[in-house]
Structure formats: C-alpha cells, structure tokens
XYZ file of C-alpha atoms in Angstrom:
683
model
C 28.694 -76.664 55.934
C 29.935 -79.019 52.809
C 27.692 -81.945 52.416
C 29.444 -85.374 53.260
C 28.863 -87.615 50.268
C 27.333 -90.951 50.881
C 28.904 -93.820 49.570
C 28.052 -94.564 45.903
C 26.056 -97.805 45.480
C 25.787 -99.659 42.184
C 24.858 -97.000 39.600
C 21.433 -96.153 39.729
C 20.054 -98.621 42.161
C 16.284 -99.409 42.319
C 14.488 -97.817 45.330
C 11.021 -96.555 45.903
C 10.338 -92.964 44.954
C 10.747 -90.803 48.385
C 13.117 -93.216 49.840
C 16.193 -92.301 48.017
C 19.228 -91.968 49.926
C 20.501 -88.212 49.716
C 23.161 -85.980 51.115
C 20.369 -83.261 51.280
C 19.210 -83.702 55.154
C 17.659 -81.160 57.020
C 20.908 -80.488 58.756
C 22.447 -79.616 55.280
C 19.430 -77.306 54.771
C 20.088 -75.006 57.618
C 23.732 -75.605 58.380
C 25.614 -72.328 57.662
C 22.517 -70.998 55.781
C 21.883 -67.165 55.444
C 19.099 -65.094 54.056
C 20.584 -62.151 51.882
C 18.523 -59.035 52.453
C 19.503 -55.488 51.185
C 22.834 -54.297 50.252
C 24.473 -50.723 50.365
C 27.549 -49.380 48.708
C 29.588 -47.013 51.377
C 32.399 -45.582 49.495
C 34.471 -48.168 48.513
C 32.842 -50.565 50.647
C 29.730 -52.835 50.630
C 27.357 -53.629 53.429
C 24.949 -56.302 53.260
C 22.195 -58.160 55.692
C 22.341 -61.690 56.490
C 19.406 -63.501 58.250
C 20.906 -66.405 60.155
C 18.792 -69.302 61.019
C 21.583 -70.641 63.252
C 21.599 -67.534 65.245
C 17.799 -67.739 66.019
C 16.953 -66.136 62.727
C 18.858 -62.816 63.663
C 19.830 -60.206 60.914
C 23.697 -59.532 61.295
C 25.151 -56.541 58.791
C 28.650 -57.416 57.200
C 30.570 -54.819 55.777
C 33.189 -55.953 53.121
C 36.026 -53.490 52.875
C 37.875 -52.647 49.800
C 40.881 -54.554 50.701
C 38.703 -57.814 50.618
C 38.202 -58.257 54.311
C 34.856 -58.411 56.068
C 33.594 -57.290 59.284
C 30.674 -58.137 61.306
C 28.823 -54.889 62.322
C 26.486 -55.384 65.206
C 27.521 -56.646 68.336
C 26.013 -59.990 70.303
C 22.419 -59.658 70.635
C 21.658 -57.066 68.411
C 19.197 -57.796 65.205
C 18.845 -55.413 62.339
C 14.777 -56.042 61.907
C 11.789 -54.004 61.798
C 8.334 -55.057 62.286
C 6.731 -52.368 60.474
C 3.993 -54.045 58.166
C 5.174 -57.010 60.268
C 7.096 -58.194 56.872
C 9.798 -55.313 57.706
C 12.434 -54.526 55.369
C 14.834 -51.610 55.142
C 15.858 -51.814 58.888
C 19.042 -50.137 58.385
C 21.093 -47.608 56.360
C 24.651 -46.380 56.453
C 26.908 -43.732 55.155
C 30.635 -42.892 55.825
C 31.102 -45.777 58.011
C 28.179 -45.148 60.436
C 24.861 -47.236 60.526
C 21.536 -46.635 61.654
C 19.102 -49.551 62.568
C 16.000 -50.739 64.038
C 16.797 -53.500 66.816
C 14.313 -56.278 66.654
C 14.012 -56.330 70.748
C 12.638 -53.115 70.970
C 11.942 -51.513 67.735
C 13.724 -48.387 68.554
C 16.191 -46.651 66.100
C 19.994 -46.754 66.998
C 23.377 -45.069 65.514
C 26.254 -47.328 65.414
C 29.627 -45.784 64.757
C 32.774 -47.872 64.311
C 34.266 -49.060 67.454
C 31.415 -47.929 69.549
C 28.367 -49.418 71.157
C 24.821 -48.592 69.592
C 23.182 -45.416 71.044
C 19.335 -44.944 71.182
C 18.135 -42.278 68.842
C 14.676 -42.668 69.587
C 12.770 -42.631 73.156
C 11.236 -45.758 74.797
C 7.732 -46.049 73.503
C 4.574 -45.897 75.350
C 3.888 -49.216 74.882
C 6.868 -52.191 74.384
C 7.754 -52.473 70.663
C 4.839 -49.808 70.147
C 7.203 -47.309 68.058
C 8.640 -49.239 64.851
C 11.104 -47.428 62.353
C 11.781 -48.434 58.669
C 12.678 -47.398 55.542
C 15.341 -44.394 56.634
C 17.444 -42.110 54.735
C 19.946 -39.599 55.762
C 19.377 -35.722 54.979
C 21.788 -34.453 52.407
C 23.903 -32.608 55.133
C 23.957 -35.789 57.206
C 22.214 -34.121 60.154
C 18.763 -35.461 59.975
C 16.975 -38.764 59.511
C 13.712 -38.971 57.835
C 11.985 -42.661 57.906
C 8.682 -44.530 58.160
C 7.312 -44.722 61.976
C 4.616 -47.010 62.741
C 3.014 -46.167 65.961
C 0.675 -48.917 67.948
C -1.798 -47.275 70.341
C -3.527 -50.576 70.924
C -4.083 -54.016 69.668
C -6.356 -53.595 66.907
C -5.382 -52.848 63.468
C -7.283 -49.740 63.829
C -4.941 -48.548 66.674
C -2.049 -48.265 64.314
C -0.474 -44.969 62.736
C 1.446 -45.142 59.859
C 3.706 -41.606 59.341
C 6.988 -40.153 58.020
C 8.910 -38.566 60.668
C 12.174 -36.394 61.101
C 14.719 -36.781 63.756
C 18.113 -36.006 64.571
C 20.948 -38.344 63.224
C 22.956 -38.123 66.544
C 22.481 -37.790 69.963
C 25.038 -35.652 72.371
C 25.424 -34.917 76.147
C 23.191 -32.018 75.417
C 20.350 -34.003 74.242
C 19.385 -37.492 74.440
C 16.986 -39.446 72.229
C 14.338 -36.911 71.211
C 10.722 -37.198 69.964
C 10.698 -37.403 66.360
C 8.906 -34.720 64.149
C 5.843 -35.702 61.961
C 6.198 -34.674 58.551
C 3.513 -36.742 56.760
C 0.372 -38.206 58.454
C -3.215 -38.952 57.178
C -2.635 -41.470 54.376
C -3.172 -45.269 55.674
C 0.164 -46.222 54.842
C 3.530 -44.346 53.800
C 6.931 -45.437 52.334
C 10.205 -44.471 50.794
C 10.775 -41.018 52.030
C 13.451 -39.433 50.055
C 15.092 -36.024 50.054
C 15.990 -34.237 46.781
C 19.812 -33.615 46.366
C 19.487 -30.111 47.606
C 17.435 -31.263 50.811
C 14.481 -28.749 49.533
C 12.205 -31.130 48.383
C 10.712 -34.468 50.021
C 9.316 -37.236 48.078
C 7.523 -40.292 49.287
C 4.769 -43.079 48.495
C 1.349 -43.222 49.923
C -1.667 -45.502 49.868
C -5.091 -45.833 51.584
C -7.191 -48.702 52.191
C -8.526 -50.976 50.646
C -5.773 -50.781 48.295
C -2.368 -52.912 48.640
C 0.764 -50.961 47.388
C 0.435 -53.193 43.964
C -3.003 -51.927 43.409
C -2.755 -48.302 43.541
C -0.574 -45.625 45.236
C 0.885 -42.153 44.681
C 4.234 -40.604 44.347
C 4.117 -37.302 46.250
C 6.661 -34.351 46.561
C 6.474 -31.645 49.288
C 8.544 -28.300 48.934
C 9.803 -28.248 52.275
C 10.154 -24.286 52.280
C 6.453 -23.615 51.145
C 4.365 -27.049 52.234
C 3.255 -27.190 48.712
C 2.545 -30.888 47.644
C 2.442 -32.443 44.285
C 1.173 -35.738 43.074
C 3.716 -36.562 40.345
C 2.482 -40.035 39.505
C -0.073 -42.679 40.527
C -3.539 -43.174 41.749
C -6.148 -45.691 41.012
C -5.163 -48.756 39.033
C -1.509 -47.448 38.985
C 1.145 -48.998 41.338
C 4.216 -46.666 41.799
C 7.523 -47.930 43.717
C 11.146 -47.235 44.244
C 11.295 -43.375 43.879
C 14.922 -42.323 43.422
C 16.538 -38.564 42.870
C 19.258 -38.029 40.511
C 21.895 -35.056 40.720
C 20.039 -33.087 37.987
C 16.822 -32.896 40.140
C 14.953 -35.586 38.359
C 12.988 -37.939 40.299
C 12.931 -41.690 38.974
C 10.463 -44.564 39.722
C 8.820 -47.457 38.674
C 4.985 -47.839 37.521
C 2.818 -50.204 36.337
C 0.935 -47.721 34.223
C 1.086 -49.710 30.834
C 0.602 -52.995 32.847
C 4.431 -53.599 33.315
C 6.285 -52.392 36.086
C 8.760 -50.111 33.936
C 11.164 -47.306 34.496
C 10.270 -43.559 34.407
C 11.553 -40.319 35.238
C 10.242 -36.676 36.001
C 11.518 -33.372 36.099
C 9.500 -30.319 37.561
C 7.565 -28.567 34.603
C 8.088 -31.678 32.272
C 5.677 -34.533 31.390
C 6.567 -37.894 32.763
C 9.384 -39.653 30.325
C 9.635 -43.568 29.823
C 13.401 -44.630 30.476
C 12.912 -48.425 30.121
C 9.740 -49.553 28.574
C 9.671 -53.597 28.151
C 7.068 -56.097 28.329
C 8.420 -57.245 31.563
C 8.540 -56.525 35.431
C 11.188 -54.452 36.366
C 9.341 -53.758 39.950
C 7.921 -56.352 42.323
C 5.187 -56.145 45.031
C 6.113 -54.126 48.116
C 5.597 -56.822 50.685
C 8.675 -55.484 52.361
C 10.383 -52.095 52.402
C 13.363 -51.503 50.408
C 13.492 -53.128 47.333
C 15.919 -52.197 44.826
C 15.269 -53.035 41.016
C 17.247 -50.595 39.160
C 20.643 -48.567 39.396
C 21.354 -45.307 37.336
C 25.235 -45.256 36.787
C 27.296 -41.947 36.357
C 27.752 -42.825 32.915
C 24.114 -42.663 31.907
C 23.548 -46.090 31.506
C 20.892 -47.617 33.700
C 20.865 -51.538 34.920
C 17.691 -53.079 35.742
C 16.339 -56.452 36.787
C 13.298 -57.658 34.904
C 10.822 -60.814 35.258
C 10.316 -62.249 32.043
C 8.546 -65.704 31.731
C 9.140 -66.969 35.023
C 12.844 -65.846 34.985
C 14.561 -63.030 36.621
C 17.487 -61.423 34.792
C 19.815 -58.181 34.397
C 19.435 -55.862 31.301
C 21.263 -52.552 30.873
C 19.666 -49.733 28.989
C 22.329 -47.631 26.980
C 22.716 -44.027 26.563
C 21.006 -44.411 23.319
C 17.914 -45.807 24.845
C 18.795 -49.533 23.727
C 18.003 -52.171 26.536
C 20.396 -55.122 26.317
C 20.114 -58.458 28.275
C 23.371 -59.010 30.079
C 25.342 -62.354 29.560
C 25.247 -63.683 33.304
C 24.081 -66.634 34.820
C 21.566 -65.111 37.463
C 17.631 -65.851 37.255
C 16.627 -64.493 40.537
C 17.680 -60.816 41.621
C 17.128 -59.651 45.172
C 18.786 -56.042 44.800
C 20.671 -53.851 42.369
C 22.881 -51.014 43.719
C 24.883 -48.524 41.739
C 28.867 -49.311 42.664
C 30.560 -46.302 40.657
C 30.601 -45.101 37.373
C 30.012 -48.707 35.304
C 29.331 -51.316 37.954
C 26.547 -52.764 40.094
C 26.295 -54.720 43.292
C 23.595 -57.420 43.177
C 22.351 -59.924 45.539
C 21.556 -62.852 42.715
C 21.284 -66.257 42.204
C 20.784 -69.287 39.774
C 19.226 -72.538 39.507
C 22.555 -73.956 40.663
C 23.767 -71.542 43.150
C 22.044 -69.904 46.205
C 21.716 -66.240 46.192
C 25.207 -64.382 46.959
C 26.533 -60.820 46.899
C 28.369 -60.097 43.430
C 29.802 -56.934 41.848
C 29.137 -56.760 38.042
C 31.338 -54.364 36.258
C 29.926 -53.514 32.803
C 31.915 -53.831 29.742
C 32.855 -50.564 27.781
C 29.555 -49.500 26.335
C 31.537 -48.418 22.920
C 30.635 -45.154 20.658
C 26.781 -46.254 20.432
C 26.395 -46.076 24.132
C 25.414 -49.725 24.657
C 26.786 -53.234 24.197
C 25.227 -55.824 21.812
C 24.185 -58.966 23.256
C 25.302 -58.060 26.715
C 28.892 -57.739 25.681
C 31.311 -55.214 24.740
C 32.459 -54.028 21.273
C 35.240 -56.371 21.593
C 33.069 -59.079 22.717
C 34.039 -58.678 26.600
C 31.348 -60.085 28.785
C 30.423 -58.441 32.012
C 33.249 -59.450 34.761
C 31.605 -60.741 38.057
C 33.410 -60.451 41.103
C 31.927 -62.491 44.200
C 32.015 -60.513 47.125
C 29.837 -63.088 49.699
C 29.920 -66.252 47.860
C 26.729 -68.980 48.338
C 27.497 -71.880 50.266
C 29.445 -74.683 48.779
C 27.116 -77.538 49.100
C 29.385 -80.030 47.332
C 26.616 -81.093 45.029
C 27.463 -81.924 41.551
C 26.016 -80.692 38.612
C 23.958 -84.009 37.976
C 22.550 -83.932 41.747
C 20.683 -80.889 41.226
C 17.148 -80.611 39.755
C 16.921 -77.405 37.662
C 13.502 -75.714 37.117
C 11.548 -75.860 33.714
C 9.101 -73.125 33.031
C 5.827 -75.181 32.185
C 2.707 -73.957 30.943
C -0.810 -75.765 31.143
C -4.404 -75.074 30.601
C -6.542 -73.829 33.316
C -9.642 -71.746 33.689
C -10.303 -68.092 35.174
C -12.927 -67.016 37.485
C -15.807 -67.504 34.937
C -14.619 -70.632 33.754
C -13.033 -69.496 30.417
C -10.084 -71.240 29.411
C -6.654 -69.568 30.026
C -2.838 -70.674 30.531
C -1.353 -70.874 34.010
C 2.092 -71.211 34.421
C 4.703 -72.909 36.777
C 8.419 -74.108 37.484
C 8.990 -77.818 37.441
C 11.660 -79.723 39.144
C 11.862 -83.473 38.133
C 13.165 -85.779 40.752
C 16.986 -85.952 40.702
C 19.508 -88.520 42.028
C 21.903 -90.140 39.981
C 22.759 -92.971 42.646
C 18.914 -94.387 42.389
C 15.917 -94.893 40.012
C 12.243 -95.509 40.865
C 10.368 -98.879 40.334
C 10.005 -100.057 36.752
C 6.749 -98.579 35.281
C 6.382 -96.305 38.807
C 6.079 -92.668 38.549
C 7.093 -90.144 41.206
C 4.954 -88.630 43.924
C 4.415 -84.838 43.046
C 4.433 -81.954 45.619
C 2.304 -78.701 44.309
C 3.974 -75.958 46.064
C 1.768 -72.869 46.676
C 3.712 -69.673 47.141
C 2.648 -67.257 49.826
C 1.234 -63.613 49.049
C -0.771 -64.568 47.133
C 0.731 -61.731 45.344
C 4.407 -63.200 44.796
C 5.848 -65.493 42.749
C 8.036 -68.782 42.425
C 11.847 -68.136 42.392
C 13.845 -69.979 39.881
C 16.992 -70.179 42.311
C 18.745 -72.972 43.853
C 16.544 -73.910 47.097
C 18.241 -76.324 48.979
C 14.725 -76.938 50.681
C 13.402 -78.028 47.129
C 16.166 -80.363 46.737
C 15.495 -81.924 49.986
C 12.377 -83.542 48.116
C 13.849 -83.864 44.491
C 17.079 -85.735 45.737
C 14.766 -87.978 47.573
C 12.661 -88.822 44.791
C 9.575 -86.503 44.781
C 8.849 -84.355 41.674
C 8.019 -80.659 42.544
C 5.949 -78.156 41.054
C 6.146 -74.403 41.939
C 2.800 -72.887 40.789
C 2.653 -69.330 39.627
C -1.180 -69.219 39.647
C -3.546 -66.490 38.405
C -2.638 -63.547 40.786
C 1.165 -63.851 40.894
C 3.544 -61.377 40.125
C 6.134 -61.170 37.262
C 3.697 -61.471 34.383
C 1.996 -58.072 34.370
C -0.849 -56.433 36.261
C -3.603 -58.442 33.888
C -2.001 -61.671 35.302
C -1.777 -60.235 38.537
C -5.629 -59.301 38.688
C -6.765 -62.853 37.767
C -7.065 -63.249 41.300
C -9.041 -60.116 42.263
C -12.481 -61.142 43.698
C -11.592 -64.864 42.706
C -9.086 -66.137 45.734
C -9.839 -69.539 46.275
C -11.288 -70.036 42.905
C -8.442 -69.312 40.285
C -5.430 -70.303 42.766
C -7.364 -73.557 43.279
C -8.217 -74.177 39.589
C -4.373 -73.478 38.711
C -3.127 -75.857 41.239
C -5.356 -78.638 40.635
C -4.680 -78.141 36.687
C -0.971 -78.185 37.155
C -1.180 -81.658 39.168
C -3.456 -83.108 36.601
C -1.738 -82.000 33.566
C 1.781 -83.016 35.195
C 0.260 -86.650 35.738
C -1.261 -86.616 32.553
C 2.015 -86.191 31.055
C 3.408 -89.048 33.054
C 5.807 -87.089 35.281
C 3.955 -87.894 38.427
C 2.004 -90.739 39.862
C -1.884 -89.582 39.695
C -2.540 -91.351 43.089
C 0.334 -89.794 44.960
C -0.225 -86.047 44.459
C 0.300 -83.973 47.515
C -0.169 -80.119 47.987
C 1.743 -77.926 50.453
C 1.966 -74.126 51.181
C 2.716 -71.180 53.428
C 0.557 -68.251 54.456
C -1.840 -67.690 51.649
C -0.364 -70.947 50.083
C -1.651 -72.779 53.138
C -5.126 -71.273 52.499
C -4.935 -72.696 48.702
C -3.652 -75.899 50.154
C -6.717 -76.250 52.575
C -9.110 -75.087 49.829
C -7.820 -77.448 47.255
C -8.258 -80.224 49.822
C -12.117 -79.262 50.881
C -13.339 -80.370 47.591
C -15.175 -83.689 46.833
C -13.024 -83.831 43.133
C -9.754 -82.988 44.839
C -6.692 -85.041 43.109
C -4.533 -84.772 46.279
C -3.474 -87.655 48.478
C -2.517 -85.330 51.178
C -1.432 -81.731 52.128
C 0.699 -79.729 54.294
C -0.494 -76.309 55.652
C 2.197 -74.083 56.880
C 0.368 -71.336 59.152
C -2.154 -71.038 56.189
C -5.857 -69.396 56.592
C -8.776 -71.699 57.425
C -11.493 -69.085 58.443
C -11.607 -65.939 55.858
C -14.157 -64.246 58.091
C -11.855 -64.595 61.122
C -8.904 -63.169 59.283
C -10.925 -60.369 58.093
C -11.699 -59.403 61.684
C -8.237 -60.475 63.198
C -4.806 -59.432 61.220
C -2.609 -56.586 61.383
C -3.307 -53.384 59.700
C -1.142 -53.745 56.602
C -3.454 -56.904 55.157
C -6.468 -55.710 57.038
C -8.463 -54.775 53.845
C -6.323 -56.990 51.545
C -9.310 -59.506 51.208
C -11.489 -56.433 49.946
C -9.667 -56.957 46.672
C -9.292 -60.579 46.813
C -13.105 -61.416 47.998
C -15.121 -58.467 48.739
C -15.565 -55.904 51.375
C -16.491 -57.266 54.760
C -19.043 -57.488 55.962
C -20.950 -56.640 52.835
C -19.607 -59.788 51.027
C -19.710 -61.910 54.103
C -21.432 -64.877 52.141
C -18.226 -65.014 50.299
C -15.847 -65.315 53.122
C -18.084 -67.789 54.458
C -18.563 -70.041 51.349
C -14.687 -70.083 50.355
C -13.367 -70.689 53.945
C -12.135 -74.272 54.141
C -13.388 -74.287 57.930
C -16.642 -74.175 56.140
C -16.368 -77.326 54.403
C -14.789 -79.721 56.886
C -17.447 -82.192 55.550
C -15.705 -82.472 52.137
C -12.204 -83.147 53.941
C -11.025 -86.702 53.579
C -7.279 -86.272 52.957
C -4.661 -86.538 55.603
C -3.210 -83.142 56.686
C -0.172 -82.002 58.412
C -0.423 -78.207 60.011
C 2.856 -76.114 61.046
C 2.341 -72.755 63.006
C 4.331 -70.368 64.972
C 2.801 -69.093 68.441
C 3.653 -65.425 67.739
C 2.133 -65.189 64.260
C 0.640 -61.851 63.930
C -0.451 -62.241 60.269
C -2.113 -65.590 60.394
C -2.756 -66.119 64.391
C -2.521 -69.403 65.506
C -6.331 -69.695 66.187
C -6.280 -70.460 62.382
C -4.600 -73.691 62.541
C -5.985 -74.747 65.744
C -9.708 -74.476 64.031
C -8.826 -76.687 61.161
C -7.094 -79.068 63.448
C -9.892 -79.480 65.685
C -12.372 -79.785 63.001
C -10.409 -82.762 61.488
C -9.716 -84.292 64.616
C -13.633 -84.336 65.221
C -14.060 -85.735 61.897
C -11.686 -88.464 62.338
C -9.315 -87.300 59.328
C -5.848 -88.128 59.722
C -4.084 -85.035 60.787
C -0.463 -83.987 62.547
C -0.023 -80.662 64.305
C 3.070 -78.826 65.414
C 3.298 -75.503 67.075
C 6.562 -73.859 67.224
C 7.160 -71.728 70.342
C 8.448 -67.934 69.552
C 8.128 -68.293 65.556
C 6.233 -65.571 63.766
C 4.969 -65.409 59.989
C 7.778 -67.920 58.777
C 10.268 -70.039 60.601
C 13.746 -68.615 61.128
C 15.357 -70.664 63.921
C 17.370 -73.640 62.637
C 15.995 -76.221 64.869
C 12.435 -75.369 64.001
C 13.251 -75.318 60.184
C 14.715 -78.807 60.540
C 11.931 -80.371 62.555
C 9.238 -78.659 60.106
C 11.065 -80.118 56.939
C 11.536 -83.715 58.533
C 7.939 -83.984 60.287
C 6.692 -83.109 56.707
C 8.677 -85.950 55.131
C 7.674 -88.371 58.336
C 3.958 -87.561 57.323
C 4.391 -88.435 53.669
C 6.078 -91.480 54.451
C 3.290 -92.688 56.694
C 0.521 -91.505 54.456
C 2.117 -92.514 51.098
C 3.670 -95.621 52.264
C 7.314 -95.521 51.704
C 9.977 -96.447 54.113
C 12.333 -93.895 56.336
C 15.441 -94.221 57.624
C 17.550 -95.382 54.693
C 19.648 -92.323 54.934
C 20.766 -92.643 58.487
C 19.120 -89.328 59.384
C 17.481 -90.718 62.515
C 14.012 -88.709 61.795
C 11.821 -88.271 64.650
C 8.688 -89.598 63.494
C 5.733 -87.157 63.525
C 2.365 -88.236 65.582
C -0.478 -88.506 63.113
C -3.701 -88.776 64.503
C -6.546 -90.992 63.248
C -4.243 -92.890 60.687
C-alpha cells in the first residue's frame, strides 16, 4: 500500500507535539506488511519466507525464479512456522525444487513437491502439536532428513525433551509417515544438525540448563560409523553458533572465545584457526533457529555481517585475510547466503528502507584477493539487485526520522560509572512544528530479550510516533548484544538494575540536552522490555509520566515457576538460581512494589502467550485497579508472544496513542483516523 499524501498546510504549521497530522497511520503500518525471515538459494532460484500480518500472521514461502518471476509455494491454509523453543525459526528447507516444512497447525513435518499437495512425513503425535520439528537438513544423498525434534509429554517445562532425529525424506505407497530415529538425546537443548559433505560425520550444537545458547554451548561431531564423539569447540564461558561444513571437510563456526562472535574453522587433526577476527559481533543471540551471518564463496572469499557501534553492515574477507567493509546502504542484516562463486543473497534494510531480499554481486577481488574500501581495483562498487523490494511507503527523505547513535553516562550494578548506548529518533514532519519553547514528549523504547538489541532499520512503527511529534529513543541497555560479551554480561545477576538504570539515564540525558520534555517522558517495552518498563515505573524517583507494557513480566517468582522450557532457567543468570535466591526474585518483581506505582499504565497481552502467560498482565492490572492508578488493559484473543494479526497490530498502536493523548493532554482526531479511544480506568 502506498501512503496517500495528506494536503500540505502552510509550511511548518504550529501544532502540539503528538498531534501532528501524519500519513503514517496504523492502517499504513500493517498494509501489505511482511516480516522477511530466512532465505535459501536453490540452484538458480532464491526462496524466502514472508510473515504476513494481513493473513493472520501466516508464513508463506516465495520462490523467485531465474527469469525474474515469483511463485508462492504453500497452498492456502498452510503456514511454515515451528513452535520449537516457542520462538521457532528454520521451519523449512529446500533442495531441487522440493520443500520440507513444519506446519503451524499440527507441527508435523511435510514434503511439498512442485504441483502436488503437501504430504506428511511424521506421524500424528500422541498430544496435539506435541511433536515439533525445526532446523532440518537433507543428507548429502538426499534420502534422509536430520532435524531437531521437541517432544511435549505434558504441560510443564520438565515434560519437554529436545533431541536430534533422522527420518526418511520421502513417503511412498509402501510406507507412510514413520517414527523418526533418535540420534542425539540427553542434552537439554540441541540445534544445527549438519552432515559432513561425505555424509560420514554429523555436527551439532548442544547446551544445558541453566545456560542460554549465548552463554555457553558445545559444538560436537560424531563419526556415524563408529559413534565416536568429539567436542570441537565451546564449553563454559564460550558461545558457539552457526556450524557449516565446507567441501574440503573443514567445519566453520562462530565463537565468542575472544569476547566477540568471530569466525573460525577446524580440520581434523589441526588446531582451530581464526578466519575473521574483528572487534565486532558477527554472530547474534540464538533466540530463533536458522541464523545465517556469514557465507563462504567458491573463490575463497567470505562475506560476513557484523555489528559495530550499534549498526550492522557487510564486509568481505579476501583470500589474503584482509577484511574490507562493503560500500552498501544496509544497516541491519537478517541473513547472508552464498549465491554462486562471487555473490550473496541477503535480507537487509537501511534507515530509509524496510528489509528486502537483495542479491549482492561482489567486485573483482583483483590480484591481491580483496578489494580496497569495498570496491574493485577499478573502483567498481558491489552491484545490488533487489529480488524482493520493501514496501514503497511514499515517504520523502525529509519525512523519515533517522536513527542517531547516542551514548550517555550510566552506572553498573555496583553503582560504578559506565557508558550506555541507544538509538535516538527525533520527531520529523516537515509540515509541522511544535509550539515555541516547547520540547517533544519522549518514548523510551525497551527491546525484548533482554539479550537482544535495537535495530537501526526503517521501522514504520517508529515513524508512526516520530511523524506525530514524538521523540523516540531505543535503548541498548547493558546486557544487549552487538557490543561484545562483556557488555552482554553486564546484566548477569543485575536484571531490573542495570537495564532500569540505563533507561532512566537515557531519558534524563535527552531531557537534559533539550531534546525531550522532562515532564512528558514515557516508557514502553515488549516482553523483557515490558518488565523493565514496569520496574522503571515502580520507583519513587521515576522520571516517567506514563508507560506501556506489552506482555511484560510483573512477577518474577511466578515466571520462574510457569514458563516454557527454553527460558525456564534463563533467570538463573539474570537474577540467580530459584528458589535459593527467592528474595531477589521477590524484591525485583514490580508486583512487589505496587505501593510505589503512581503513573498511568496501559497493558497489552495475547491470550495464548506461553512465554509470558496472561496471568502476569492480569496481576499487575488488578493491583493497579485496586490502588486507583490509571490503567488500561487490552487482551487479544489468539495472539501469542507478539502480535501477528493485522487488526491486532493496528488496535494496539492506536490504543497506545489514545492512552498517551489522554494522559499527556494532546488532541486526537486531527488526522481523520477515527481512532477508537481506549478506556483508561481511574483517570
């Protein structure tokens, strides 16, 4: 959908911040929106996943042919999405035109041949959706699939078993869906099963409670003939991810053994060798399966995505070992996949463009094996062909708020001074200005995770706010990824302390610099960010005038007892082991400090959230109602951990805007949007 321009008033009409008329409505936010997922190269074709809010959050697979045409692969009603770890990822893979995928409805694994209906490869589980599949790979001879299976024997986290299994890649009249054979069992978690090129060796990742995959894990190989196993890399204090075999029998992987997720390779009988060593994170936290942050090309060069100072980008490692940044506009890269001898396909976006699927052809490396400054010896820049364009939103350059990397003073868990980081988006709308002498309201945005990070890519949901006259700061508080392991570990034992300190410091710093109104500072967050939002409001010295909690945690002790397996011991590292450290859980739970709450709050929650159950939101809402604090509560039927349906995404945005308008006192309705007011109790 292209935005319909609103009529231009006189240049820079004065209007209250928050009430600027904008073409960026909630309808525009969701119209034709897609969430691009993994991408695969299949011969000369490229296949990618599209999550579509307009289709109820369904994930469709799209094949782009060499002739430029595109086909949707899944028939109506099919949804390539897995519930393994609840966060999913790597729900499909492809070879020679055939697709294998996990269907969201029943979590069974299916085979889809061109022109045919999907055929189930796995049996109906004993419990509905009880057997879930992810992160699969076809054996070199194409006859077998090896993948992760998560089996749910009951409703508790302890009733879940994660294993690596192998099964036939086809079904026939002589045999239907068969019970997969277990290859690896015992570790609490497994991921990334990968066959060596000759099919004789299997590699995989494994880790155990209480570690999360970004804390510690092991890269293991097994000789399939003898059963002999070897731990190649990893262990306490080392995170390993993205194993990938090469034709010469070498095994490549990412490790943070030097405090940065860098690239290494291993050959039997040899020491591990660093391939790309740089003070930047190539890897990302494995919240979902199927991350792809590097690609080895046939000519020996390696293309990596790397986070540096809050921004992502692509670099190429030449055959001489030199690492050179590529001259490209991308600032957030979701996937990197090899596409021939000298090209990669990436899912990437920039501050002025949502993520798209792009083919990047590298310039001739020249005699030295690399190109200076990201260009070839003749000065030729990498050539970019867009395979799946982002939406044309019709916004001019001067209508887009661009992220600015900002630093500001904060403190660590011991109160010692340190520097925190964020991305700041100023209010931008060339048609309007705020009243003379007035500063804009500020939304302090807290990302989820908490081991995640702010993404410096065009997010129309952010522009929804900045185009109305809000300033936005997306905080990469201590514990965020992309700044190396020491920064990531600032939150160890300090959740609810360091993150809150950084969010308060960001708000105060921006107000002190004259970039925000100190009386109209607001805070909003999703999931772990919702917890930080609540914790920041549950303070006598909070600077915030209001907050928005999107499916956040109110009761840490209840979460320790009732959440899914993947995160069931996550709090051990963030707070301490439970119940030994029960006092910490109680003391840092926002629900414990309801007496300190005085600021209005809106809470948004999905009914089917297995990560942060609805009881968390209901507890804080009931407590604030009882205390007489202004509160609004919206419960979205059928939504999980994050809203995927277009109508719910729209309602959540507009309700939050209505909430701020009532609390901060600016008018709504100037945009002709007919926003339904949200009911704020006790206001």
